[in-house]
């Protein structure tokens, strides 16, 4: 968990003090003025005291609030101002990486990569959370640099393996994209092994099935699909996997086995789109 610096208590200036107004001297009862008194001096007017700027911690808290509320432009402006006004402060170090995060969440991966890179260059490593490397990976993946993204994800995992399964799924897909089949298989198997839920497990197993299919290994692809069927209890999803298994077998020339899978797809959930596709394949 990223620790946020405590919010500082704002210092407010007190109201301007009362102005001392000079009054003309009042003559005593027995004293007669020798001449008409001159006009008195006008009272001095109070001068406005400029309000002090909010403390840096308070500005950072406001920037985070804007960020969390989705006002990315305002948040980025404030993050940049904090980093510029006091560049060596702990708040500035945080503002720099949060600036990159705000760019990424706003769909601007190139700007995010630049800002996160500056945060890494301009602050001590211990001032940066592990997530900075994860966000770098996200940004690089989005701009089409799978090799750089994988390197960034691996740096993240070296510091924090909390999201190991999800990150390895990303790495597997990126290595597949980069035509590193064995690297992709290794990463996807790690994703399956560490999966905290079926959502990630099934996604990784589908990727493994696709890789096996691309290599012409129908048996290995079917093995991954059958592992999914051994766990999933969702009829519509099971119908999809049975239909895809039938397609694999049909493409491999195994007509009878394919027909059996198509019939199973219909039996899983006859109202599902893939059950209809299976019925059409059997027609």
mmCIF file with all atom_site columns, N, CA and C in Angstrom, residues 98-139:
data_model
loop_
_atom_site.group_PDB
_atom_site.id
_atom_site.type_symbol
_atom_site.label_atom_id
_atom_site.label_alt_id
_atom_site.label_comp_id
_atom_site.label_asym_id
_atom_site.label_entity_id
_atom_site.label_seq_id
_atom_site.pdbx_PDB_ins_code
_atom_site.Cartn_x
_atom_site.Cartn_y
_atom_site.Cartn_z
_atom_site.occupancy
_atom_site.B_iso_or_equiv
_atom_site.pdbx_formal_charge
_atom_site.auth_seq_id
_atom_site.auth_comp_id
_atom_site.auth_asym_id
_atom_site.auth_atom_id
_atom_site.pdbx_PDB_model_num
ATOM 1   N N  . UNK A 1 98  ? 3.035  10.576 -9.474  1.00 0.00 ? 98  UNK A N  1
ATOM 2   C CA . UNK A 1 98  ? 1.580  10.673 -9.613  1.00 0.00 ? 98  UNK A CA 1
ATOM 3   C C  . UNK A 1 98  ? 1.199  11.389 -10.914 1.00 0.00 ? 98  UNK A C  1
ATOM 4   N N  . UNK A 1 99  ? 2.044  12.286 -11.369 1.00 0.00 ? 99  UNK A N  1
ATOM 5   C CA . UNK A 1 99  ? 1.808  12.942 -12.653 1.00 0.00 ? 99  UNK A CA 1
ATOM 6   C C  . UNK A 1 99  ? 1.777  11.903 -13.767 1.00 0.00 ? 99  UNK A C  1
ATOM 7   N N  . UNK A 1 100 ? 2.747  10.977 -13.746 1.00 0.00 ? 100 UNK A N  1
ATOM 8   C CA . UNK A 1 100 ? 2.768  9.918  -14.752 1.00 0.00 ? 100 UNK A CA 1
ATOM 9   C C  . UNK A 1 100 ? 1.553  9.015  -14.653 1.00 0.00 ? 100 UNK A C  1
ATOM 10  N N  . UNK A 1 101 ? 1.160  8.690  -13.441 1.00 0.00 ? 101 UNK A N  1
ATOM 11  C CA . UNK A 1 101 ? -0.018 7.855  -13.240 1.00 0.00 ? 101 UNK A CA 1
ATOM 12  C C  . UNK A 1 101 ? -1.264 8.541  -13.793 1.00 0.00 ? 101 UNK A C  1
ATOM 13  N N  . UNK A 1 102 ? -1.382 9.844  -13.571 1.00 0.00 ? 102 UNK A N  1
ATOM 14  C CA . UNK A 1 102 ? -2.547 10.589 -14.059 1.00 0.00 ? 102 UNK A CA 1
ATOM 15  C C  . UNK A 1 102 ? -2.586 10.603 -15.583 1.00 0.00 ? 102 UNK A C  1
ATOM 16  N N  . UNK A 1 103 ? -1.421 10.732 -16.222 1.00 0.00 ? 103 UNK A N  1
ATOM 17  C CA . UNK A 1 103 ? -1.382 10.667 -17.687 1.00 0.00 ? 103 UNK A CA 1
ATOM 18  C C  . UNK A 1 103 ? -1.844 9.296  -18.175 1.00 0.00 ? 103 UNK A C  1
ATOM 19  N N  . UNK A 1 104 ? -1.370 8.235  -17.516 1.00 0.00 ? 104 UNK A N  1
ATOM 20  C CA . UNK A 1 104 ? -1.720 6.886  -17.948 1.00 0.00 ? 104 UNK A CA 1
ATOM 21  C C  . UNK A 1 104 ? -3.213 6.638  -17.809 1.00 0.00 ? 104 UNK A C  1
ATOM 22  N N  . UNK A 1 105 ? -3.778 7.027  -16.678 1.00 0.00 ? 105 UNK A N  1
ATOM 23  C CA . UNK A 1 105 ? -5.201 6.807  -16.449 1.00 0.00 ? 105 UNK A CA 1
ATOM 24  C C  . UNK A 1 105 ? -6.071 7.667  -17.362 1.00 0.00 ? 105 UNK A C  1
ATOM 25  N N  . UNK A 1 106 ? -5.479 8.715  -17.906 1.00 0.00 ? 106 UNK A N  1
ATOM 26  C CA . UNK A 1 106 ? -6.204 9.597  -18.823 1.00 0.00 ? 106 UNK A CA 1
ATOM 27  C C  . UNK A 1 106 ? -6.001 9.176  -20.277 1.00 0.00 ? 106 UNK A C  1
ATOM 28  N N  . UNK A 1 107 ? -5.412 8.004  -20.495 1.00 0.00 ? 107 UNK A N  1
ATOM 29  C CA . UNK A 1 107 ? -5.247 7.503  -21.854 1.00 0.00 ? 107 UNK A CA 1
ATOM 30  C C  . UNK A 1 107 ? -4.138 8.166  -22.644 1.00 0.00 ? 107 UNK A C  1
ATOM 31  N N  . UNK A 1 108 ? -3.085 8.633  -21.963 1.00 0.00 ? 108 UNK A N  1
ATOM 32  C CA . UNK A 1 108 ? -1.962 9.278  -22.631 1.00 0.00 ? 108 UNK A CA 1
ATOM 33  C C  . UNK A 1 108 ? -0.671 8.530  -22.257 1.00 0.00 ? 108 UNK A C  1
ATOM 34  N N  . UNK A 1 109 ? -0.454 7.333  -22.845 1.00 0.00 ? 109 UNK A N  1
ATOM 35  C CA . UNK A 1 109 ? 0.683  6.502  -22.427 1.00 0.00 ? 109 UNK A CA 1
ATOM 36  C C  . UNK A 1 109 ? 2.049  7.092  -22.740 1.00 0.00 ? 109 UNK A C  1
ATOM 37  N N  . UNK A 1 110 ? 2.178  7.829  -23.845 1.00 0.00 ? 110 UNK A N  1
ATOM 38  C CA . UNK A 1 110 ? 3.483  8.415  -24.169 1.00 0.00 ? 110 UNK A CA 1
ATOM 39  C C  . UNK A 1 110 ? 3.895  9.425  -23.113 1.00 0.00 ? 110 UNK A C  1
ATOM 40  N N  . UNK A 1 111 ? 2.970  10.321 -22.754 1.00 0.00 ? 111 UNK A N  1
ATOM 41  C CA . UNK A 1 111 ? 3.253  11.315 -21.719 1.00 0.00 ? 111 UNK A CA 1
ATOM 42  C C  . UNK A 1 111 ? 3.502  10.630 -20.378 1.00 0.00 ? 111 UNK A C  1
ATOM 43  N N  . UNK A 1 112 ? 2.760  9.550  -20.118 1.00 0.00 ? 112 UNK A N  1
ATOM 44  C CA . UNK A 1 112 ? 2.945  8.806  -18.867 1.00 0.00 ? 112 UNK A CA 1
ATOM 45  C C  . UNK A 1 112 ? 4.358  8.228  -18.801 1.00 0.00 ? 112 UNK A C  1
ATOM 46  N N  . UNK A 1 113 ? 4.813  7.646  -19.899 1.00 0.00 ? 113 UNK A N  1
ATOM 47  C CA . UNK A 1 113 ? 6.163  7.055  -19.932 1.00 0.00 ? 113 UNK A CA 1
ATOM 48  C C  . UNK A 1 113 ? 7.218  8.121  -19.653 1.00 0.00 ? 113 UNK A C  1
ATOM 49  N N  . UNK A 1 114 ? 7.069  9.299  -20.266 1.00 0.00 ? 114 UNK A N  1
ATOM 50  C CA . UNK A 1 114 ? 8.045  10.377 -20.050 1.00 0.00 ? 114 UNK A CA 1
ATOM 51  C C  . UNK A 1 114 ? 8.031  10.837 -18.594 1.00 0.00 ? 114 UNK A C  1
ATOM 52  N N  . UNK A 1 115 ? 6.836  11.052 -18.046 1.00 0.00 ? 115 UNK A N  1
ATOM 53  C CA . UNK A 1 115 ? 6.730  11.545 -16.671 1.00 0.00 ? 115 UNK A CA 1
ATOM 54  C C  . UNK A 1 115 ? 7.251  10.519 -15.663 1.00 0.00 ? 115 UNK A C  1
ATOM 55  N N  . UNK A 1 116 ? 6.926  9.254  -15.871 1.00 0.00 ? 116 UNK A N  1
ATOM 56  C CA . UNK A 1 116 ? 7.400  8.221  -14.952 1.00 0.00 ? 116 UNK A CA 1
ATOM 57  C C  . UNK A 1 116 ? 8.916  8.054  -15.049 1.00 0.00 ? 116 UNK A C  1
ATOM 58  N N  . UNK A 1 117 ? 9.449  8.201  -16.269 1.00 0.00 ? 117 UNK A N  1
ATOM 59  C CA . UNK A 1 117 ? 10.894 8.134  -16.432 1.00 0.00 ? 117 UNK A CA 1
ATOM 60  C C  . UNK A 1 117 ? 11.602 9.260  -15.706 1.00 0.00 ? 117 UNK A C  1
ATOM 61  N N  . UNK A 1 118 ? 11.035 10.459 -15.761 1.00 0.00 ? 118 UNK A N  1
ATOM 62  C CA . UNK A 1 118 ? 11.614 11.590 -15.032 1.00 0.00 ? 118 UNK A CA 1
ATOM 63  C C  . UNK A 1 118 ? 11.529 11.366 -13.529 1.00 0.00 ? 118 UNK A C  1
ATOM 64  N N  . UNK A 1 119 ? 10.430 10.780 -13.086 1.00 0.00 ? 119 UNK A N  1
ATOM 65  C CA . UNK A 1 119 ? 10.295 10.495 -11.656 1.00 0.00 ? 119 UNK A CA 1
ATOM 66  C C  . UNK A 1 119 ? 11.393 9.539  -11.195 1.00 0.00 ? 119 UNK A C  1
ATOM 67  N N  . UNK A 1 120 ? 11.722 8.564  -12.026 1.00 0.00 ? 120 UNK A N  1
ATOM 68  C CA . UNK A 1 120 ? 12.772 7.619  -11.672 1.00 0.00 ? 120 UNK A CA 1
ATOM 69  C C  . UNK A 1 120 ? 14.151 8.269  -11.689 1.00 0.00 ? 120 UNK A C  1
ATOM 70  N N  . UNK A 1 121 ? 14.341 9.239  -12.585 1.00 0.00 ? 121 UNK A N  1
ATOM 71  C CA . UNK A 1 121 ? 15.640 9.892  -12.706 1.00 0.00 ? 121 UNK A CA 1
ATOM 72  C C  . UNK A 1 121 ? 15.874 10.952 -11.634 1.00 0.00 ? 121 UNK A C  1
ATOM 73  N N  . UNK A 1 122 ? 14.820 11.628 -11.236 1.00 0.00 ? 122 UNK A N  1
ATOM 74  C CA . UNK A 1 122 ? 14.972 12.818 -10.401 1.00 0.00 ? 122 UNK A CA 1
ATOM 75  C C  . UNK A 1 122 ? 14.706 12.573 -8.917  1.00 0.00 ? 122 UNK A C  1
ATOM 76  N N  . UNK A 1 123 ? 14.456 11.352 -8.530  1.00 0.00 ? 123 UNK A N  1
ATOM 77  C CA . UNK A 1 123 ? 14.209 11.074 -7.113  1.00 0.00 ? 123 UNK A CA 1
ATOM 78  C C  . UNK A 1 123 ? 14.905 9.805  -6.693  1.00 0.00 ? 123 UNK A C  1
ATOM 79  N N  . UNK A 1 124 ? 15.144 9.645  -5.401  1.00 0.00 ? 124 UNK A N  1
ATOM 80  C CA . UNK A 1 124 ? 15.767 8.415  -4.904  1.00 0.00 ? 124 UNK A CA 1
ATOM 81  C C  . UNK A 1 124 ? 14.839 7.221  -5.100  1.00 0.00 ? 124 UNK A C  1
ATOM 82  N N  . UNK A 1 125 ? 15.434 6.069  -5.380  1.00 0.00 ? 125 UNK A N  1
ATOM 83  C CA . UNK A 1 125 ? 14.640 4.865  -5.660  1.00 0.00 ? 125 UNK A CA 1
ATOM 84  C C  . UNK A 1 125 ? 13.705 4.522  -4.510  1.00 0.00 ? 125 UNK A C  1
ATOM 85  N N  . UNK A 1 126 ? 14.162 4.774  -3.272  1.00 0.00 ? 126 UNK A N  1
ATOM 86  C CA . UNK A 1 126 ? 13.322 4.415  -2.124  1.00 0.00 ? 126 UNK A CA 1
ATOM 87  C C  . UNK A 1 126 ? 12.088 5.309  -2.000  1.00 0.00 ? 126 UNK A C  1
ATOM 88  N N  . UNK A 1 127 ? 12.082 6.429  -2.724  1.00 0.00 ? 127 UNK A N  1
ATOM 89  C CA . UNK A 1 127 ? 10.921 7.328  -2.677  1.00 0.00 ? 127 UNK A CA 1
ATOM 90  C C  . UNK A 1 127 ? 9.843  6.912  -3.670  1.00 0.00 ? 127 UNK A C  1
ATOM 91  N N  . UNK A 1 128 ? 10.123 5.902  -4.491  1.00 0.00 ? 128 UNK A N  1
ATOM 92  C CA . UNK A 1 128 ? 9.181  5.480  -5.523  1.00 0.00 ? 128 UNK A CA 1
ATOM 93  C C  . UNK A 1 128 ? 8.527  4.159  -5.139  1.00 0.00 ? 128 UNK A C  1
ATOM 94  N N  . UNK A 1 129 ? 7.224  4.047  -5.280  1.00 0.00 ? 129 UNK A N  1
ATOM 95  C CA . UNK A 1 129 ? 6.553  2.772  -4.994  1.00 0.00 ? 129 UNK A CA 1
ATOM 96  C C  . UNK A 1 129 ? 6.830  1.772  -6.115  1.00 0.00 ? 129 UNK A C  1
ATOM 97  N N  . UNK A 1 130 ? 6.747  0.474  -5.847  1.00 0.00 ? 130 UNK A N  1
ATOM 98  C CA . UNK A 1 130 ? 6.979  -0.528 -6.897  1.00 0.00 ? 130 UNK A CA 1
ATOM 99  C C  . UNK A 1 130 ? 6.055  -0.355 -8.096  1.00 0.00 ? 130 UNK A C  1
ATOM 100 N N  . UNK A 1 131 ? 4.866  0.191  -7.855  1.00 0.00 ? 131 UNK A N  1
ATOM 101 C CA . UNK A 1 131 ? 3.884  0.335  -8.934  1.00 0.00 ? 131 UNK A CA 1
ATOM 102 C C  . UNK A 1 131 ? 4.379  1.201  -10.079 1.00 0.00 ? 131 UNK A C  1
ATOM 103 N N  . UNK A 1 132 ? 5.402  2.023  -9.850  1.00 0.00 ? 132 UNK A N  1
ATOM 104 C CA . UNK A 1 132 ? 5.927  2.863  -10.933 1.00 0.00 ? 132 UNK A CA 1
ATOM 105 C C  . UNK A 1 132 ? 6.389  1.995  -12.100 1.00 0.00 ? 132 UNK A C  1
ATOM 106 N N  . UNK A 1 133 ? 7.080  0.884  -11.799 1.00 0.00 ? 133 UNK A N  1
ATOM 107 C CA . UNK A 1 133 ? 7.511  -0.016 -12.870 1.00 0.00 ? 133 UNK A CA 1
ATOM 108 C C  . UNK A 1 133 ? 6.320  -0.699 -13.529 1.00 0.00 ? 133 UNK A C  1
ATOM 109 N N  . UNK A 1 134 ? 5.290  -1.015 -12.765 1.00 0.00 ? 134 UNK A N  1
ATOM 110 C CA . UNK A 1 134 ? 4.085  -1.596 -13.362 1.00 0.00 ? 134 UNK A CA 1
ATOM 111 C C  . UNK A 1 134 ? 3.461  -0.614 -14.340 1.00 0.00 ? 134 UNK A C  1
ATOM 112 N N  . UNK A 1 135 ? 3.352  0.657  -13.923 1.00 0.00 ? 135 UNK A N  1
ATOM 113 C CA . UNK A 1 135 ? 2.764  1.665  -14.819 1.00 0.00 ? 135 UNK A CA 1
ATOM 114 C C  . UNK A 1 135 ? 3.642  1.896  -16.043 1.00 0.00 ? 135 UNK A C  1
ATOM 115 N N  . UNK A 1 136 ? 4.957  1.820  -15.855 1.00 0.00 ? 136 UNK A N  1
ATOM 116 C CA . UNK A 1 136 ? 5.854  1.913  -17.007 1.00 0.00 ? 136 UNK A CA 1
ATOM 117 C C  . UNK A 1 136 ? 5.560  0.783  -17.993 1.00 0.00 ? 136 UNK A C  1
ATOM 118 N N  . UNK A 1 137 ? 5.355  -0.421 -17.457 1.00 0.00 ? 137 UNK A N  1
ATOM 119 C CA . UNK A 1 137 ? 5.008  -1.547 -18.316 1.00 0.00 ? 137 UNK A CA 1
ATOM 120 C C  . UNK A 1 137 ? 3.706  -1.315 -19.066 1.00 0.00 ? 137 UNK A C  1
ATOM 121 N N  . UNK A 1 138 ? 2.707  -0.798 -18.367 1.00 0.00 ? 138 UNK A N  1
ATOM 122 C CA . UNK A 1 138 ? 1.427  -0.507 -19.007 1.00 0.00 ? 138 UNK A CA 1
ATOM 123 C C  . UNK A 1 138 ? 1.589  0.516  -20.132 1.00 0.00 ? 138 UNK A C  1
ATOM 124 N N  . UNK A 1 139 ? 2.371  1.566  -19.868 1.00 0.00 ? 139 UNK A N  1
ATOM 125 C CA . UNK A 1 139 ? 2.570  2.617  -20.863 1.00 0.00 ? 139 UNK A CA 1
ATOM 126 C C  . UNK A 1 139 ? 3.310  2.072  -22.077 1.00 0.00 ? 139 UNK A C  1
#
